[in-house]
Each structure stands twice: as structure tokens, then as C-alpha cells.
Coordinates of N, CA and C in Angstrom, one line a residue:
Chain A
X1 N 0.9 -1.2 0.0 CA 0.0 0.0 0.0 C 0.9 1.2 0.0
X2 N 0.6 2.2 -1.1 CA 1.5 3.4 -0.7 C 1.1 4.0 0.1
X3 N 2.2 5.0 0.5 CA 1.7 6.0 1.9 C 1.3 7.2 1.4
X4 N 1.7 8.4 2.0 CA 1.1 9.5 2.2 C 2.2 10.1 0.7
X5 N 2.2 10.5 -0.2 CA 3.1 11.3 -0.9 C 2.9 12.7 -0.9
X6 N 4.2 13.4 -1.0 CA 4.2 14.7 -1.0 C 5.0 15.4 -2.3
X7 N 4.7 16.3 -2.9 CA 5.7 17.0 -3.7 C 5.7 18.1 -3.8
X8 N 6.5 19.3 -3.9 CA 7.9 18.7 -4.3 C 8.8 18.3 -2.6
X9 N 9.9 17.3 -2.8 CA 10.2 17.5 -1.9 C 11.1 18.6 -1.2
X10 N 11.7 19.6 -1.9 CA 12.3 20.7 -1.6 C 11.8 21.5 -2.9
X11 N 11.7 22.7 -2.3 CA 11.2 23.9 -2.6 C 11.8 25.2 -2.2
X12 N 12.5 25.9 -3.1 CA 13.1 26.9 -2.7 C 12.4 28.4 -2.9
X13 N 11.9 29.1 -2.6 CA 11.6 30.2 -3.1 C 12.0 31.7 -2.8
X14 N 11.4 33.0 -3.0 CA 11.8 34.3 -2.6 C 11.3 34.8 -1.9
X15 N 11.5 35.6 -1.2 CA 10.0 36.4 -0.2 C 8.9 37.3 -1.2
X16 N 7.8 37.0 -0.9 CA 7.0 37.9 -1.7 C 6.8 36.8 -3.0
X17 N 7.1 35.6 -3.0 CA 6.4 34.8 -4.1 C 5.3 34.1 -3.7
X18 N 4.7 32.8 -4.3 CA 4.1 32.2 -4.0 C 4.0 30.3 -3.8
X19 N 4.2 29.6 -2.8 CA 4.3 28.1 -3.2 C 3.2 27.5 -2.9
X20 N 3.0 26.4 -3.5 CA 2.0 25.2 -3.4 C 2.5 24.6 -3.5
X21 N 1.9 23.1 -2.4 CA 3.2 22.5 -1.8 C 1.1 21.1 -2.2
X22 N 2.2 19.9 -2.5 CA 0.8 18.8 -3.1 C 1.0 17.5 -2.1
X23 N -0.3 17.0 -2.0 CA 0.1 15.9 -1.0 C -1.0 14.6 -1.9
X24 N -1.1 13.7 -1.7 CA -1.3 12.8 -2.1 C -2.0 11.6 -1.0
X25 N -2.9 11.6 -0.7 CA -3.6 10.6 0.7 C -3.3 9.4 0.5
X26 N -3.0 8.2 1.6 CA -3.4 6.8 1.2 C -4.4 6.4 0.7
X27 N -4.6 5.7 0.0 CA -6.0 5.3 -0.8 C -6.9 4.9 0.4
X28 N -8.3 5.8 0.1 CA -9.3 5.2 0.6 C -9.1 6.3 1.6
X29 N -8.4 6.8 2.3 CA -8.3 8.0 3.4 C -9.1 9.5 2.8
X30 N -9.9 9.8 3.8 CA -11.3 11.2 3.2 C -10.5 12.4 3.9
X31 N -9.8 12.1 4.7 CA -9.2 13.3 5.3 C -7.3 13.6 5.6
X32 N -7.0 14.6 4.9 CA -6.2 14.9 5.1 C -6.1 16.4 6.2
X33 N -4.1 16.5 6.5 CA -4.1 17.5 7.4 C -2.9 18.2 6.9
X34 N -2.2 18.9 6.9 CA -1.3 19.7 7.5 C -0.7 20.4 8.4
X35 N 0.4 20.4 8.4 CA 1.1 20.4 9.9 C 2.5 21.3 9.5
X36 N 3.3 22.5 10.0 CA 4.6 23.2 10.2 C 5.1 22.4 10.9
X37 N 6.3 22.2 10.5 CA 7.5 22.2 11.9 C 8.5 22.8 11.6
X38 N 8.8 24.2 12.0 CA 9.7 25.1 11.9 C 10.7 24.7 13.1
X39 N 11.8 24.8 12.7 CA 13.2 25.3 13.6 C 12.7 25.8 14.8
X40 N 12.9 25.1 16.0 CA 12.7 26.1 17.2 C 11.2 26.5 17.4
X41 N 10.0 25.8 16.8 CA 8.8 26.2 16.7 C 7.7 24.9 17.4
X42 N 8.9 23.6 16.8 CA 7.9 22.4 16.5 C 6.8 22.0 15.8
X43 N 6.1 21.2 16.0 CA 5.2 20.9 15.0 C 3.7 21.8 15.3
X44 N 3.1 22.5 14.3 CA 1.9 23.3 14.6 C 1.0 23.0 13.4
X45 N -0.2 22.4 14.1 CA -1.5 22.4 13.3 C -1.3 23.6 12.1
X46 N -2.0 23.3 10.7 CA -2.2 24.2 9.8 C -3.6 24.4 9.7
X47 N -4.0 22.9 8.9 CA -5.1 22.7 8.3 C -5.5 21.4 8.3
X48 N -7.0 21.3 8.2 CA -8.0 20.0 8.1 C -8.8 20.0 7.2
X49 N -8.7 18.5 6.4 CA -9.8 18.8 5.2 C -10.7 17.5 5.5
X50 N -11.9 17.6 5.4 CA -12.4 15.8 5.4 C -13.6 16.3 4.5
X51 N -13.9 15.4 3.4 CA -14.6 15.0 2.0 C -14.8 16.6 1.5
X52 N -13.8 17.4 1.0 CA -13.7 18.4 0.4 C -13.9 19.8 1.3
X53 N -13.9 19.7 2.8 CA -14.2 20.4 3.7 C -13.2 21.2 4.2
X54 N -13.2 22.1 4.2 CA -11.9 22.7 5.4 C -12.9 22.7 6.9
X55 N -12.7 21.7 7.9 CA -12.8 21.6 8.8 C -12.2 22.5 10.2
X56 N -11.0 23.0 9.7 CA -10.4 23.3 11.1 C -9.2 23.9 10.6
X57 N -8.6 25.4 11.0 CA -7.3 25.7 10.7 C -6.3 26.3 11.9
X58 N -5.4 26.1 12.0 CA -4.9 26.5 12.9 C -4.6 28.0 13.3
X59 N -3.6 28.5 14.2 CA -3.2 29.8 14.0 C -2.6 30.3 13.2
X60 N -2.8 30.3 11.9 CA -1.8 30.9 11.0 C -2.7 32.1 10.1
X61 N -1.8 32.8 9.5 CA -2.4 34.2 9.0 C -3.6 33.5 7.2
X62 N -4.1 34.0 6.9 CA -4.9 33.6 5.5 C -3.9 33.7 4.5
X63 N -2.9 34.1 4.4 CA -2.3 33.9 3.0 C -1.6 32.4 3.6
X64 N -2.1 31.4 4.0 CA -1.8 29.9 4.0 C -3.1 29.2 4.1
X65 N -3.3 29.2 2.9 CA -5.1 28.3 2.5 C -4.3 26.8 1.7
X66 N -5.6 26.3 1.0 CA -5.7 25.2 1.1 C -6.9 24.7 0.2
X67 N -7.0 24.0 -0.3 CA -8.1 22.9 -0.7 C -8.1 21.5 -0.8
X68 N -9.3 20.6 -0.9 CA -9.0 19.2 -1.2 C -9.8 19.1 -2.5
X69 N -9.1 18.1 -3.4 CA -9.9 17.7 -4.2 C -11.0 16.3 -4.4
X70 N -12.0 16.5 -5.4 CA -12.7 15.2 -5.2 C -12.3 14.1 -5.4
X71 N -10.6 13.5 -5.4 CA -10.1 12.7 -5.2 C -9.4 12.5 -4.1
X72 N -9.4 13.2 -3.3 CA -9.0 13.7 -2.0 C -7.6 13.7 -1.5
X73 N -6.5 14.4 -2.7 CA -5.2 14.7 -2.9 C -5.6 16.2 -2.1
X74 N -5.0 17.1 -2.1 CA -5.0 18.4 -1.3 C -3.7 19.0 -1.6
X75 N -3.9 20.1 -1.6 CA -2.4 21.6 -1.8 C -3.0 22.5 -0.9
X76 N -1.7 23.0 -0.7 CA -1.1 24.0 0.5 C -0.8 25.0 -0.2
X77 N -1.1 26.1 -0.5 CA -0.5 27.6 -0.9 C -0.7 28.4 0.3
X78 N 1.0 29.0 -0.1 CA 1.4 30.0 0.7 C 1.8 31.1 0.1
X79 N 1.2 32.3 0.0 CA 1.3 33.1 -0.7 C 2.1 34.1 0.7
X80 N 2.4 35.0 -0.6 CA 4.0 36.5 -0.1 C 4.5 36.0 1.2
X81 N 5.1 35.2 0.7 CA 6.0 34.2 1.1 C 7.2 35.1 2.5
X82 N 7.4 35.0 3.5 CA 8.1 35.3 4.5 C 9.2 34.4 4.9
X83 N 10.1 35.0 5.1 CA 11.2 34.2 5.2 C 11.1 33.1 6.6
X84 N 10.1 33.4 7.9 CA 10.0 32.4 8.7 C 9.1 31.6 8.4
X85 N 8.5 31.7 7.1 CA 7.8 30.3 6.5 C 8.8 29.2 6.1
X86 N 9.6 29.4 6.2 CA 10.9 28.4 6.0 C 10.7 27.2 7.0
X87 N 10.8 26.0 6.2 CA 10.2 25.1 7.2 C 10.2 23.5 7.0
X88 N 9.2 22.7 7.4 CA 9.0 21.0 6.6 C 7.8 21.3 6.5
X89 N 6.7 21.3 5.8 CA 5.1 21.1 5.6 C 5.3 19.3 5.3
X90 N 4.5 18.9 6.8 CA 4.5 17.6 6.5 C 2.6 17.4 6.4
X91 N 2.2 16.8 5.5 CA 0.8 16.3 5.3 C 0.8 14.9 5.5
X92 N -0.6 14.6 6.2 CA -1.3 13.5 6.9 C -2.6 13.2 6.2
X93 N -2.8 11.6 6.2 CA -4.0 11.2 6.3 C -4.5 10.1 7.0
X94 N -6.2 10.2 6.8 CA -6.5 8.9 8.0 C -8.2 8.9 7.6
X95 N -8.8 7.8 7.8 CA -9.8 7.8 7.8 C -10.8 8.3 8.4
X96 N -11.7 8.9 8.8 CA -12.3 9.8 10.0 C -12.0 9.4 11.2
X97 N -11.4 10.0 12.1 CA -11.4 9.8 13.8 C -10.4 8.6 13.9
X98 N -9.5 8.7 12.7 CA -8.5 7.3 12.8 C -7.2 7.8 13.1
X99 N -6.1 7.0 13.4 CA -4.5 7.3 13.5 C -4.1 8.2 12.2
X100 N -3.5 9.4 12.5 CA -3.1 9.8 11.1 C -1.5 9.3 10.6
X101 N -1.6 9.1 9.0 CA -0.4 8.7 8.9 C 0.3 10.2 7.4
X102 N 1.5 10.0 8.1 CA 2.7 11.0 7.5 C 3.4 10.9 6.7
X103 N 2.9 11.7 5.5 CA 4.4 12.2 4.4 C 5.6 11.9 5.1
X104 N 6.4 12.1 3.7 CA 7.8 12.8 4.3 C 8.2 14.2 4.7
X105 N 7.1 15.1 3.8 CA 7.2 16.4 3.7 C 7.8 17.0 2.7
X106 N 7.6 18.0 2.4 CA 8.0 18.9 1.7 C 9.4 20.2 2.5
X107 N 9.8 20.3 2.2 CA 11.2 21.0 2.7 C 10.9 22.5 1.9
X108 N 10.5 24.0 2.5 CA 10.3 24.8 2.0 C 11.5 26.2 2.5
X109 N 12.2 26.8 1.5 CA 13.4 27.8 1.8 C 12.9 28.8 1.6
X110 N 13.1 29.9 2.2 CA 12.7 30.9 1.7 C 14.0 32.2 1.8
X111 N 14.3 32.5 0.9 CA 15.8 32.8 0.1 C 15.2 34.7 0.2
Chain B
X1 N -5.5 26.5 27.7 CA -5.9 25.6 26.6 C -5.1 24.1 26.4
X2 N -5.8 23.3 25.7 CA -4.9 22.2 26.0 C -3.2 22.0 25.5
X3 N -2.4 21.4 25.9 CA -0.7 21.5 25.6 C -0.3 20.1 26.2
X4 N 0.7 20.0 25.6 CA 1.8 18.4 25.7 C 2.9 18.7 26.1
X5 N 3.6 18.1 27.5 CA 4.9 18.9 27.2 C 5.5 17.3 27.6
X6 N 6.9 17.4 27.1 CA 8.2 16.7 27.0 C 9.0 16.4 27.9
X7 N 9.6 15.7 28.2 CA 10.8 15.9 28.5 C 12.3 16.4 27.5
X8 N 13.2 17.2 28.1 CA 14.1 18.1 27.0 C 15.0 17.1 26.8
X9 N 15.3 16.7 25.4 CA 16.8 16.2 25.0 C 17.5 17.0 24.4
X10 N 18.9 16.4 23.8 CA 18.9 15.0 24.3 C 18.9 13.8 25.1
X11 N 18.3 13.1 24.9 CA 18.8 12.1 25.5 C 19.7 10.8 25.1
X12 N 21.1 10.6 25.5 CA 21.7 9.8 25.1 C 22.3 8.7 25.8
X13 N 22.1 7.4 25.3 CA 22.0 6.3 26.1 C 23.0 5.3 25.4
X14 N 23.4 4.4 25.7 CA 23.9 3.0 25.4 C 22.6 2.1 24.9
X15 N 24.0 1.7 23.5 CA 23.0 0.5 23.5 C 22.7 -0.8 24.6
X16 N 21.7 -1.0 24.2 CA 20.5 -2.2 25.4 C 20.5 -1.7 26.6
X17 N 20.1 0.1 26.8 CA 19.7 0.5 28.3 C 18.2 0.7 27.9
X18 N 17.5 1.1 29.4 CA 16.3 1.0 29.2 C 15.8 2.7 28.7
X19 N 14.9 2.8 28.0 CA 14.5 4.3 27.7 C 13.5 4.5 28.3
X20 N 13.5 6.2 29.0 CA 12.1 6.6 29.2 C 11.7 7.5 29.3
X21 N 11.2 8.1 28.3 CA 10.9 9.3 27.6 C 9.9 10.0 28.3
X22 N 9.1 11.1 29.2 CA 8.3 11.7 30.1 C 7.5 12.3 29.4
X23 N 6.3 11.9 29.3 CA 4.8 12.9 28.3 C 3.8 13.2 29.5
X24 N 3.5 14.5 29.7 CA 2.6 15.0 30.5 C 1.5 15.7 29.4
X25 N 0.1 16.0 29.8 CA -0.9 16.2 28.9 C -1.6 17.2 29.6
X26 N -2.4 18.4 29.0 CA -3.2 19.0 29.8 C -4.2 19.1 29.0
X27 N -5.8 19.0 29.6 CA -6.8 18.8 28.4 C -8.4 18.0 29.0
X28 N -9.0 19.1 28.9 CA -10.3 18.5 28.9 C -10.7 17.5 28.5
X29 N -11.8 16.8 29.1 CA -12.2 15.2 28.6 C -11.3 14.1 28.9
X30 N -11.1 13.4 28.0 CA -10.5 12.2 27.3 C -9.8 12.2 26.3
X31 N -8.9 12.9 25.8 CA -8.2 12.9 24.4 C -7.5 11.5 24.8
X32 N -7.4 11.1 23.3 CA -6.1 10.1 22.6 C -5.5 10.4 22.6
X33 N -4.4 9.5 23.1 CA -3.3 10.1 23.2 C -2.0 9.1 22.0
X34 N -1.1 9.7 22.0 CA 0.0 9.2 20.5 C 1.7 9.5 20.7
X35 N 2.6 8.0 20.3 CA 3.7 8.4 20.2 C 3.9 8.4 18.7
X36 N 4.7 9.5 18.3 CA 4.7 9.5 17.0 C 6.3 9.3 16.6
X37 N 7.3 9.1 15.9 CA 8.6 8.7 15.9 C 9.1 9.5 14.7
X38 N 9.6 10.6 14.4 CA 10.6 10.9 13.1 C 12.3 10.4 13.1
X39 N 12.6 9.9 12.2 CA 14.1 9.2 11.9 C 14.1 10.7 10.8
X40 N 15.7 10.8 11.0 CA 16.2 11.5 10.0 C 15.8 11.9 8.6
X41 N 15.1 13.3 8.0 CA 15.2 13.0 7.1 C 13.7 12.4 6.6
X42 N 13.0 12.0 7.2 CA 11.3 11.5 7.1 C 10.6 12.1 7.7
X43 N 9.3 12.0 7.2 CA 8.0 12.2 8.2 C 8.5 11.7 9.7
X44 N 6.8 11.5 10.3 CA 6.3 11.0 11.4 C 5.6 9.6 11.0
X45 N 6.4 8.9 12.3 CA 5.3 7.3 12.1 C 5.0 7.6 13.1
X46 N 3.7 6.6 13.0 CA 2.7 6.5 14.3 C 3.5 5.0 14.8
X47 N 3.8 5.3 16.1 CA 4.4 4.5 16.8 C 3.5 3.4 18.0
X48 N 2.5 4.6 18.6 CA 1.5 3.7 19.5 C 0.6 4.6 20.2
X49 N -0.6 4.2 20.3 CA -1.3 4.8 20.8 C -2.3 4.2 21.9
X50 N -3.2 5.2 22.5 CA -3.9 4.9 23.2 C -5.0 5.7 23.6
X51 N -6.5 5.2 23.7 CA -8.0 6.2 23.6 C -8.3 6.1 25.2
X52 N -8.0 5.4 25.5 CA -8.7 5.7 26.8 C -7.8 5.1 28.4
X53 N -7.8 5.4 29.5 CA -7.5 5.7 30.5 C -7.1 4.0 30.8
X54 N -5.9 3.8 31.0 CA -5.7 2.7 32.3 C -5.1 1.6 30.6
X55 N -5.3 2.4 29.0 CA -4.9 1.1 28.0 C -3.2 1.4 27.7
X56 N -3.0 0.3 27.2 CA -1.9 0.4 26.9 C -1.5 0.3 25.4
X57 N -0.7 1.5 24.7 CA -0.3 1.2 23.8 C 1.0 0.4 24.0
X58 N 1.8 -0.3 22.5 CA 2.5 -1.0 22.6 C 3.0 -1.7 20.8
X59 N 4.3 -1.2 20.6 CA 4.4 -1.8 19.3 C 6.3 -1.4 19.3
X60 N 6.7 -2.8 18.6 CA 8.4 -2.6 18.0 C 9.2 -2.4 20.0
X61 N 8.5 -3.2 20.6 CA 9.4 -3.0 21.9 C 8.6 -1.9 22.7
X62 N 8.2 -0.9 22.5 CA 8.1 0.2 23.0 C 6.7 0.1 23.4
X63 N 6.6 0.5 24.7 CA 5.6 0.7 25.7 C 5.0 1.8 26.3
X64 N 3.4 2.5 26.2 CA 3.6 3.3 27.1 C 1.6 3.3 27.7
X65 N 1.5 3.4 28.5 CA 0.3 3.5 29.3 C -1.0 4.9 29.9
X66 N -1.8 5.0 29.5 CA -2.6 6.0 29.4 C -2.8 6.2 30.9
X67 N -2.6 7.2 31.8 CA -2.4 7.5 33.1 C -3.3 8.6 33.3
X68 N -4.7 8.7 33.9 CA -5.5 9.6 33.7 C -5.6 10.1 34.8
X69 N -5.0 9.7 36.1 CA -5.0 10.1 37.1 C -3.6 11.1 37.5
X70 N -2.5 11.3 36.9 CA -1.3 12.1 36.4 C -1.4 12.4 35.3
X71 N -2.3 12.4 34.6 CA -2.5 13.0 33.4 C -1.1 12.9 32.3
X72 N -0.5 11.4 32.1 CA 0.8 11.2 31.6 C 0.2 10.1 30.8
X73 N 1.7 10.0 29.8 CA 1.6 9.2 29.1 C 3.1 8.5 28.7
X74 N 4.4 8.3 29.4 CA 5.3 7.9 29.1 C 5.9 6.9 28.4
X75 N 6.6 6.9 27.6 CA 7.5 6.2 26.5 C 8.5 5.3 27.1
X76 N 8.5 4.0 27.2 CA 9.0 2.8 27.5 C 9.8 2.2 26.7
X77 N 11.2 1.5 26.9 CA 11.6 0.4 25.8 C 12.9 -0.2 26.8
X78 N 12.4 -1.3 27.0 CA 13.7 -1.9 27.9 C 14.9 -2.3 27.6
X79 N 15.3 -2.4 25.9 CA 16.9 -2.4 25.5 C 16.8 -1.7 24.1
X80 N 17.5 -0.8 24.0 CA 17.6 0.0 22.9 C 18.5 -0.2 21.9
X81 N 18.3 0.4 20.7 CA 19.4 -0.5 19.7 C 20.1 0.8 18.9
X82 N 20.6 0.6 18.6 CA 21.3 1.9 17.3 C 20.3 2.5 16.5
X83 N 19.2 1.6 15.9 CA 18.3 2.4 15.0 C 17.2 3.0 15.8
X84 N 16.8 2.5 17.1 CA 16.2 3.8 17.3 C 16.4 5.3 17.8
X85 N 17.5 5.7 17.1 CA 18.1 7.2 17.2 C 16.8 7.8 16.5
X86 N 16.1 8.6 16.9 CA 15.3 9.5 16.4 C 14.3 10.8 17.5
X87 N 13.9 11.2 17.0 CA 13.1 12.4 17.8 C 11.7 11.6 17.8
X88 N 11.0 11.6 18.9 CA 10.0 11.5 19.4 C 9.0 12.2 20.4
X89 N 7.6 12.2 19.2 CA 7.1 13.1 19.9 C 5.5 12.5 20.4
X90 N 5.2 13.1 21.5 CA 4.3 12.6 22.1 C 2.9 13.6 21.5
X91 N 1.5 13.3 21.5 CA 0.9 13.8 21.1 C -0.5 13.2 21.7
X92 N -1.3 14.7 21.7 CA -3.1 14.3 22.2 C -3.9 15.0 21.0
X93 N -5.1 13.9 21.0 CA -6.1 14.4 19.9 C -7.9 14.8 20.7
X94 N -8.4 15.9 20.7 CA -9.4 15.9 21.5 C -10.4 15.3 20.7
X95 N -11.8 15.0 21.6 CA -13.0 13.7 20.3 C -13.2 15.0 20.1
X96 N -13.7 16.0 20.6 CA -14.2 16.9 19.5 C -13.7 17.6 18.4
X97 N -12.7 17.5 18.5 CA -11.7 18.0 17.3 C -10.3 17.6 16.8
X98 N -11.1 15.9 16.6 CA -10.6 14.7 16.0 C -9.6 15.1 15.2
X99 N -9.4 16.0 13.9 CA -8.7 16.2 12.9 C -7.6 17.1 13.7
X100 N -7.1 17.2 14.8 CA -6.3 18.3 15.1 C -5.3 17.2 16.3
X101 N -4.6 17.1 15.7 CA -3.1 16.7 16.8 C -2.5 18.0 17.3
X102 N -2.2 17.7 18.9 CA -1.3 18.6 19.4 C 0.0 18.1 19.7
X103 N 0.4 18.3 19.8 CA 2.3 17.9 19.7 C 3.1 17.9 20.9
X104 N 3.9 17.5 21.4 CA 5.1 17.8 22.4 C 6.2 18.5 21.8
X105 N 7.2 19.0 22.1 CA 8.1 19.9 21.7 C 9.2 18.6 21.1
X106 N 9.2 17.3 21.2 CA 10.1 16.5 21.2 C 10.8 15.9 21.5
X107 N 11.4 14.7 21.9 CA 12.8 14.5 22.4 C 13.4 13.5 21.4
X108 N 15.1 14.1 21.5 CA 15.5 13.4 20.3 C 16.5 12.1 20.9
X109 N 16.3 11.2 20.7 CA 17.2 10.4 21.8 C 18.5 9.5 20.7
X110 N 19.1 9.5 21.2 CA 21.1 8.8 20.9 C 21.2 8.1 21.3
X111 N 21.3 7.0 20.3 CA 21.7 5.7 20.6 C 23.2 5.3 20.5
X112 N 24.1 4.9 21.7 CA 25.5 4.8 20.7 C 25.7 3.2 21.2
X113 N 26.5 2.8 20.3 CA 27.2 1.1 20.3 C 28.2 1.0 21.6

């Protein structure tokens, strides 16, 4: 069974650009998540999606949205890009109210 | 509001000593609670968990027990090996807001030969 895929896995960008960052669910999994784990920050809720829903977002500002599609893959855009967005965006999935399981992540620079 | 806290590493040990990693929980209800394991370089695995009070997760050696009266959840392994060098992090999920893991700050633990 494949796991959770993520791409790309490094991402370099500028401040003031924009990334989308793609994840890919286990088959059969309706919900995916997103999660930061910055340097010195640890891991912080982003976002929640279950059957095309944004459920739940964490504390982060609106230029870090999100959608899922009706195949229930999901992207991460982060627009005007700040240099302490530098980071791992790791995405998760799970079946409703189940163990979630983890990318590798995405590795994002911001130059 | 609810929070996970750790014990700080690192922690560095000999191989085949016993490990034991400290998770304390603060949190309304009953949350699930989760060890989650990153190796170098990877995601997070889900390592073991546990829903309710007095169960015990348990998986790959590693042990830890849902303590609702200390409100803990500690990380167990009675001989450790070289490959489990990694950062681990403890974690609670509340039922009402299933989709949302809260995290522990970490501990990265060293294994040496």
C-alpha cells in the first residue's frame, strides 16, 4: 500500500512569491491535514480537510489556504512568502477519527 | 488551553539500556493520546497509541500507558538499539476535534554502540 506522498520535496523560493506545496492521501483515506514544523517552533497544526471540507485551521495568518480535491489529494499555498515560513510542511492522512499517517514532507526555503 | 509537554533532549543512552521518555498532557475530557517517531530525514510514524485511560499502547518493543490520574503518558523500551536514534514526539487528539493533533516539543534520543 502506498503512503502518504508529498511533492515537491524541496522547494526553494523568494519572499513575496508564492508556493503550493501537493500531497497525495493513502487510498481510501477522506481526510487529510497539515502540519509546520519550523526550527525552534515544533510541530503546529495548519489545516484540516475531510470529504472536500476545510474543517479546522490552525493559527496561521490567511495567505496559508488550502483545498482538497474530489479525489481527496489536497495543496497547500502559501502566498507572499516570508522568510520564517521556511520550514518541513508535513501532510497527513486517516480515515475519519483514525490514527493519522505521515508524508515525508515537503522542505520549503525561503531565500 | 490544551498542551503536551516533554521531557528536553537530548537524551543519550547505550545500546541495550532501558529508555524513558516523560509525556505529560493537559486537556479537557478524554483525548487520545499518540507516540509519533521521526528518523532522520522522514515524516512521522505513528508509533502507538492509546484512547482511553488505564490502555496500553504498545508496538516494535516500545511501551507506554494511558495515566488519567497524572495526566501522563510515558515512553518505554527496555533495550535499545542503534536504530532507534530519532526524535520523538508525544501527542493528544481531543474527540471533539478529531482532525487536530497537538504535539510535544520533542525528544531526540542517541543511541550509541
Amino acid at each position: 500500500e502506498a503512503g502518504v506522498t508529498q511533492s515537491p520535496t524541496h522547494l526553494i523560493k523568494t519572499r513575496g512569491q508564492q508556493a503550493t506545496l501537493r500531497c497525495s492521501p493513502i487510498s481510501g483515506h477522506t481526510s487529510v491535514y497539515w502540519y509546520q514544523q519550523a526550527l525552534g517552533l515544533g510541530l503546529q497544526f495548519l489545516l484540516w480537510y475531510d470529504e472536500g471540507e476545510e474543517r479546522n485551521r490552525g493559527n496561521f495568518p490567511p495567505r496559508f489556504s488550502g483545498r482538497q480535491f474530489p479525489n481527496y489529494s489536497s495543496e497547500l499555498n502559501v502566498n507572499a512568502l516570508e522568510l520564517e515560513d521556511s520550514a518541513l510542511y508535513l501532510c497527513a492522512s486517516s480515515f475519519p477519527n483514525q490514527p493519522q499517517h505521515f508524508g515525508d514532507g515537503t522542505r520549503l526555503s525561503i531565500l | 488551553g490544551d498542551s503536551v509537554t516533554q521531557m528536553e533532549g537530548p537524551v543519550t543512552l547505550s545500546e541495550e539500556a532501558f529508555l524513558t521518555i516523560n509525556c505529560t498532557y493537559t486537556a479537557t475530557g478524554y483525548p487520545s493520546l499518540f507516540w509519533y517517531v521521526q528518523y532522520p530525514g522522514e515524516g512521522l510514524q505513528l508509533l502507538l497509541k492509546a484512547t482511553k485511560a488505564d490502555d496500553k499502547g504498545s508496538n516494535k518493543g516500545f511501551e507506554a500507558t494511558y495515566r488519567k490520574e497524572t495526566t501522563s503518558f510515558h515512553l518505554e523500551k527496555g533495550s535499545v538499539q542503534v536504530s532507534d536514534s530519532a526524535v520523538y514526539f508525544c501527542a493528544l487528539r481531543k474527540t471533539d476535534s478529531w482532525g487536530k493533533l497537538q504535539f510535544g516539543a520533542g525528544t531526540q534520543v542517541v543511541v550509541t554502540p
